[in-house]
């Protein structure tokens, strides 16, 4: 499964950013800024952004930790990271990128103040293992930050469902040339154990002293934060 996922992202990589910005109407940028604020990332901290893709969350973290901090972006699909170094350099941000699978990170224990993953954990075969690996490489008292899609409820939820089922695959397919990747996005987002269910999964790992969820845009997405046990 993970090789199919990696291959799918390799194919859409060149058009990922344009599809992302069009389909979210730019909202993803606000979500990332909010998640970084919630993480309380500050000057001089070290951050590992997993499944970084084209590097937008890593860039947002770098803005928060400043020149004294350091940010590493990793992904198991090198094609997805291809444009990330140029994007960061163009924004005047010094970020290190390397290939890594979030379920088997090669960094020592307690290496980072914060580890993060945005819109990546939904694609991972074993999300609990990803959370455990992220927590292992985070220092005690540090934070694991996850942004992932949810399933909004009520009238807004019904409208969003229509958007997700019909518009996302059609527009995403037209922009990327790969409709199946955007049907996959809609399907996996609808099935993802969001909100309380994801908090339960985080608790089951037994690596966090506390976990929290903050809805973004009425629950279209959530930011989850787990504080690593001391
Ligand atoms: C939807 S993209 C999100 C990219 C980026 N984080 C963002 O917010 O735009 C999902 C990313 O997860 C990566 N990914 C999926 N499974 C992974 C794994 N096991 N280890 C590392 N990266 C993974 C994919 O290669 C892809 O770049």
CSV table of C-alpha atoms and ligand atoms in Angstrom, one decimal:
chain,number,residue,atom,x,y,z
A,1,UNK,CA,0.0,0.0,0.0
A,2,UNK,CA,2.7,2.5,1.0
A,3,UNK,CA,4.5,2.0,-2.4
A,4,UNK,CA,1.3,2.8,-4.2
A,5,UNK,CA,0.8,5.9,-2.1
A,6,UNK,CA,4.4,7.0,-2.7
A,7,UNK,CA,4.0,6.4,-6.5
A,8,UNK,CA,0.7,8.4,-6.5
A,9,UNK,CA,2.3,11.4,-4.8
A,10,UNK,CA,5.3,11.2,-7.2
A,11,UNK,CA,2.9,11.5,-10.1
A,12,UNK,CA,1.0,14.5,-8.8
A,13,UNK,CA,4.0,16.3,-7.3
A,14,UNK,CA,4.6,18.8,-10.1
A,15,UNK,CA,1.0,20.1,-9.8
A,16,UNK,CA,0.4,19.5,-6.1
A,17,UNK,CA,0.8,23.2,-5.0
A,18,UNK,CA,-1.5,24.6,-7.6
A,19,UNK,CA,-4.2,22.0,-7.0
A,20,UNK,CA,-3.8,22.5,-3.2
A,21,UNK,CA,-4.2,26.3,-3.4
A,22,UNK,CA,-7.1,26.1,-5.8
A,23,UNK,CA,-9.1,23.4,-4.0
A,24,UNK,CA,-8.6,25.0,-0.5
A,25,UNK,CA,-9.1,28.5,-1.9
A,26,UNK,CA,-5.9,29.3,0.0
A,27,UNK,CA,-7.3,28.3,3.3
A,28,UNK,CA,-4.6,25.7,3.9
A,29,UNK,CA,-2.2,28.7,4.6
A,30,UNK,CA,-4.3,29.9,7.5
A,31,UNK,CA,-4.6,26.4,8.9
A,32,UNK,CA,-0.8,26.0,8.9
A,33,UNK,CA,-0.2,29.4,10.5
A,34,UNK,CA,-2.8,28.5,13.2
A,35,UNK,CA,-1.2,25.1,13.9
A,36,UNK,CA,2.2,26.7,14.3
A,37,UNK,CA,0.7,29.3,16.7
A,38,UNK,CA,-1.0,26.5,18.7
A,39,UNK,CA,2.3,24.6,18.9
A,40,UNK,CA,3.9,27.6,20.6
A,41,UNK,CA,7.0,27.2,18.4
A,42,UNK,CA,9.4,29.9,19.3
A,43,UNK,CA,12.8,31.4,18.7
A,44,UNK,CA,15.7,28.8,18.6
A,45,UNK,CA,13.5,25.6,18.7
A,46,UNK,CA,14.2,22.6,16.5
A,47,UNK,CA,11.4,21.1,14.4
A,48,UNK,CA,11.0,18.0,12.3
A,49,UNK,CA,8.2,18.2,9.7
A,50,UNK,CA,7.3,14.7,8.5
A,51,UNK,CA,5.6,14.0,5.2
A,52,UNK,CA,6.5,17.5,4.4
A,53,UNK,CA,5.7,17.3,0.7
A,54,UNK,CA,6.4,20.6,-1.0
A,55,UNK,CA,7.4,22.0,2.4
A,56,UNK,CA,4.7,24.6,3.3
A,57,UNK,CA,4.4,23.7,7.0
A,58,UNK,CA,8.2,23.4,7.4
A,59,UNK,CA,8.4,27.0,6.0
A,60,UNK,CA,5.8,28.2,8.5
A,61,UNK,CA,7.7,26.6,11.3
A,62,UNK,CA,11.0,28.2,10.1
A,63,UNK,CA,9.4,31.6,10.3
A,64,UNK,CA,8.4,30.9,13.9
A,65,UNK,CA,11.8,29.5,15.1
A,66,UNK,CA,13.9,32.1,13.4
A,67,UNK,CA,17.6,32.0,12.3
A,68,UNK,CA,18.6,30.4,15.7
A,69,UNK,CA,16.2,27.6,15.3
A,70,UNK,CA,16.4,24.7,12.8
A,71,UNK,CA,13.8,22.9,10.7
A,72,UNK,CA,14.2,19.7,8.9
A,73,UNK,CA,11.6,18.6,6.3
A,74,UNK,CA,11.3,14.8,5.5
A,75,UNK,CA,9.1,12.8,3.2
A,76,UNK,CA,9.3,9.2,1.8
A,77,UNK,CA,8.6,10.6,-1.7
A,78,UNK,CA,11.6,12.6,-3.0
A,79,UNK,CA,9.6,13.9,-6.0
A,80,UNK,CA,7.2,15.6,-3.6
A,81,UNK,CA,10.1,17.4,-2.0
A,82,UNK,CA,11.7,18.4,-5.3
A,83,UNK,CA,10.5,22.1,-5.3
A,84,UNK,CA,10.7,22.5,-1.5
A,85,UNK,CA,14.4,23.8,-1.3
A,86,UNK,CA,13.8,26.4,-4.0
A,87,UNK,CA,10.6,27.6,-2.4
A,88,UNK,CA,12.3,27.9,1.0
A,89,UNK,CA,15.3,29.7,-0.5
A,90,UNK,CA,13.1,32.1,-2.5
A,91,UNK,CA,11.4,33.0,0.9
A,92,UNK,CA,14.8,33.5,2.5
A,93,UNK,CA,14.3,30.4,4.8
A,94,UNK,CA,17.1,28.0,5.5
A,95,UNK,CA,15.5,24.5,5.8
A,96,UNK,CA,17.2,21.1,5.5
A,97,UNK,CA,15.3,18.4,3.6
A,98,UNK,CA,15.9,14.7,3.5
A,99,UNK,CA,14.1,11.5,2.6
A,100,UNK,CA,12.5,9.6,5.5
A,101,UNK,CA,9.5,7.3,6.2
A,102,UNK,CA,7.6,8.7,9.2
A,103,UNK,CA,7.1,5.2,10.5
A,104,UNK,CA,10.9,4.5,10.7
A,105,UNK,CA,12.7,7.7,11.4
A,106,UNK,CA,16.5,7.5,11.7
A,107,UNK,CA,16.9,10.4,14.2
A,108,UNK,CA,18.0,9.6,17.8
A,109,UNK,CA,15.5,9.8,20.7
A,110,UNK,CA,14.6,13.3,22.0
A,111,UNK,CA,16.1,15.2,19.1
A,112,UNK,CA,13.4,17.8,18.4
A,113,UNK,CA,11.3,20.3,20.4
A,114,UNK,CA,8.4,19.7,17.9
A,115,UNK,CA,7.6,17.1,15.3
A,116,UNK,CA,4.8,17.7,12.9
A,117,UNK,CA,2.8,16.1,10.0
A,118,UNK,CA,0.2,17.9,7.9
A,119,UNK,CA,-2.3,16.0,5.7
A,120,UNK,CA,0.2,13.1,5.8
A,121,UNK,CA,-0.9,10.7,8.6
A,122,UNK,CA,-4.1,9.8,6.7
A,123,UNK,CA,-1.9,8.2,4.0
A,124,UNK,CA,0.3,6.2,6.4
A,125,UNK,CA,-0.3,2.4,6.7
A,126,UNK,CA,0.2,2.5,10.5
A,127,UNK,CA,-0.7,5.9,12.0
A,128,UNK,CA,0.0,4.7,15.6
A,129,UNK,CA,3.5,3.7,14.6
A,130,UNK,CA,3.9,7.2,13.0
A,131,UNK,CA,2.8,8.9,16.2
A,132,UNK,CA,5.1,6.7,18.3
A,133,UNK,CA,8.1,7.5,16.0
A,134,UNK,CA,7.3,11.2,16.1
A,135,UNK,CA,7.1,11.1,19.9
A,136,UNK,CA,10.3,9.1,20.2
A,137,UNK,CA,12.3,11.8,18.4
A,138,UNK,CA,10.6,14.6,20.3
A,139,UNK,CA,12.1,15.7,23.6
A,140,UNK,CA,10.1,15.0,26.8
A,141,UNK,CA,7.6,17.9,27.2
A,142,UNK,CA,7.9,18.6,23.5
A,143,UNK,CA,5.0,18.5,21.1
A,144,UNK,CA,3.7,16.3,18.3
A,145,UNK,CA,1.5,18.3,16.0
A,146,UNK,CA,-0.8,16.7,13.5
A,147,UNK,CA,-3.1,18.5,10.9
A,148,UNK,CA,-5.6,16.3,9.2
A,149,UNK,CA,-9.0,16.5,7.5
A,150,UNK,CA,-12.2,16.0,9.5
A,151,UNK,CA,-15.8,15.5,8.6
A,152,UNK,CA,-17.8,18.7,9.3
A,153,UNK,CA,-21.4,18.2,10.4
A,154,UNK,CA,-24.7,19.9,9.8
A,155,UNK,CA,-25.7,22.0,6.8
A,156,UNK,CA,-22.1,23.1,6.3
A,157,UNK,CA,-21.0,19.5,6.5
A,158,UNK,CA,-23.6,18.4,3.9
A,159,UNK,CA,-22.4,21.1,1.5
A,160,UNK,CA,-18.7,20.3,2.2
A,161,UNK,CA,-19.5,16.6,1.5
A,162,UNK,CA,-20.8,17.5,-2.0
A,163,UNK,CA,-17.7,19.6,-2.6
A,164,UNK,CA,-15.5,16.8,-1.4
A,165,UNK,CA,-17.2,14.0,-3.4
A,166,UNK,CA,-17.7,15.8,-6.7
A,167,UNK,CA,-15.7,19.1,-7.0
A,168,UNK,CA,-12.4,17.9,-5.5
A,169,UNK,CA,-11.9,14.9,-7.8
A,170,UNK,CA,-13.1,16.8,-10.9
A,171,UNK,CA,-11.0,20.0,-10.3
A,172,UNK,CA,-8.1,18.2,-8.7
A,173,UNK,CA,-8.1,15.7,-11.6
A,174,UNK,CA,-8.2,18.5,-14.2
A,175,UNK,CA,-5.3,20.3,-12.6
A,176,UNK,CA,-3.1,17.3,-11.9
A,177,UNK,CA,-4.1,15.0,-14.7
A,178,UNK,CA,-4.7,12.3,-12.1
A,179,UNK,CA,-8.3,12.2,-11.0
A,180,UNK,CA,-7.9,9.0,-9.0
A,181,UNK,CA,-5.5,10.8,-6.7
A,182,UNK,CA,-8.1,13.3,-5.8
A,183,UNK,CA,-10.9,10.7,-5.5
A,184,UNK,CA,-8.4,9.0,-3.0
A,185,UNK,CA,-8.1,12.3,-1.1
A,186,UNK,CA,-11.9,12.7,-0.8
A,187,UNK,CA,-12.4,9.0,0.2
A,188,UNK,CA,-9.6,8.9,2.8
A,189,UNK,CA,-10.6,12.2,4.3
A,190,UNK,CA,-14.2,10.9,4.7
A,191,UNK,CA,-13.0,7.7,6.3
A,192,UNK,CA,-10.3,9.2,8.6
A,193,UNK,CA,-11.0,8.8,12.3
A,194,UNK,CA,-11.2,12.5,13.1
A,195,UNK,CA,-11.8,14.5,16.3
A,196,UNK,CA,-12.4,12.3,19.4
A,197,UNK,CA,-11.5,9.1,17.5
A,198,UNK,CA,-8.1,10.4,16.6
A,199,UNK,CA,-7.6,11.6,20.2
A,200,UNK,CA,-8.4,8.1,21.3
A,201,UNK,CA,-5.8,6.7,18.9
A,202,UNK,CA,-3.2,9.2,20.3
A,203,UNK,CA,-4.0,8.2,23.9
A,204,UNK,CA,-3.7,4.5,23.0
A,205,UNK,CA,0.0,5.0,22.0
A,206,UNK,CA,0.6,5.9,25.7
A,207,UNK,CA,3.4,8.3,24.8
A,208,UNK,CA,1.6,11.5,25.5
A,209,UNK,CA,0.8,13.2,28.9
A,210,UNK,CA,-2.0,15.2,27.2
A,211,UNK,CA,-3.7,15.4,23.9
A,212,UNK,CA,-6.0,18.1,22.4
A,213,UNK,CA,-7.9,18.8,19.2
A,214,UNK,CA,-8.7,22.2,17.7
A,215,UNK,CA,-11.2,22.3,14.8
A,216,UNK,CA,-10.3,24.4,11.8
A,217,UNK,CA,-13.0,25.9,9.5
A,218,UNK,CA,-15.9,24.2,11.3
A,219,UNK,CA,-14.1,20.8,11.4
A,220,UNK,CA,-13.0,20.6,7.7
A,221,UNK,CA,-9.7,19.9,9.4
A,222,UNK,CA,-8.2,19.6,12.9
A,223,UNK,CA,-5.0,20.4,14.6
A,224,UNK,CA,-4.1,17.8,17.1
A,225,UNK,CA,-1.3,18.3,19.7
A,226,UNK,CA,0.2,15.7,21.9
A,227,UNK,CA,2.6,16.6,24.6
A,228,UNK,CA,5.3,13.9,25.1
A,229,UNK,CA,5.4,12.4,28.5
A,230,UNK,CA,8.3,13.6,30.7
B,1,LIG,C1,-1.2,15.2,1.0
B,1,LIG,S1,0.5,15.3,1.0
B,1,LIG,C2,0.8,16.5,2.3
B,1,LIG,C3,2.1,17.3,2.1
B,1,LIG,C4,2.4,18.4,3.0
B,1,LIG,N1,2.6,18.0,4.4
B,1,LIG,C5,1.3,19.4,3.0
B,1,LIG,O1,0.7,19.7,4.1
B,1,LIG,O2,1.0,19.9,1.9
B,1,LIG,C6,0.9,13.8,1.9
B,1,LIG,C7,2.4,13.6,1.9
B,1,LIG,O3,2.6,12.5,2.8
B,1,LIG,C8,3.8,11.7,2.3
B,1,LIG,N2,3.8,10.4,2.9
B,1,LIG,C9,2.8,9.5,2.9
B,1,LIG,N3,3.2,8.4,3.6
B,1,LIG,C10,4.4,8.7,4.1
B,1,LIG,C11,5.3,8.0,5.0
B,1,LIG,N4,5.0,6.8,5.4
B,1,LIG,N5,6.4,8.6,5.3
B,1,LIG,C12,6.8,9.8,4.9
B,1,LIG,N6,6.0,10.5,4.1
B,1,LIG,C13,4.8,10.0,3.7
B,1,LIG,C14,3.5,11.8,0.8
B,1,LIG,O4,4.7,11.4,0.1
B,1,LIG,C15,3.0,13.2,0.6
B,1,LIG,O5,4.1,14.1,0.3
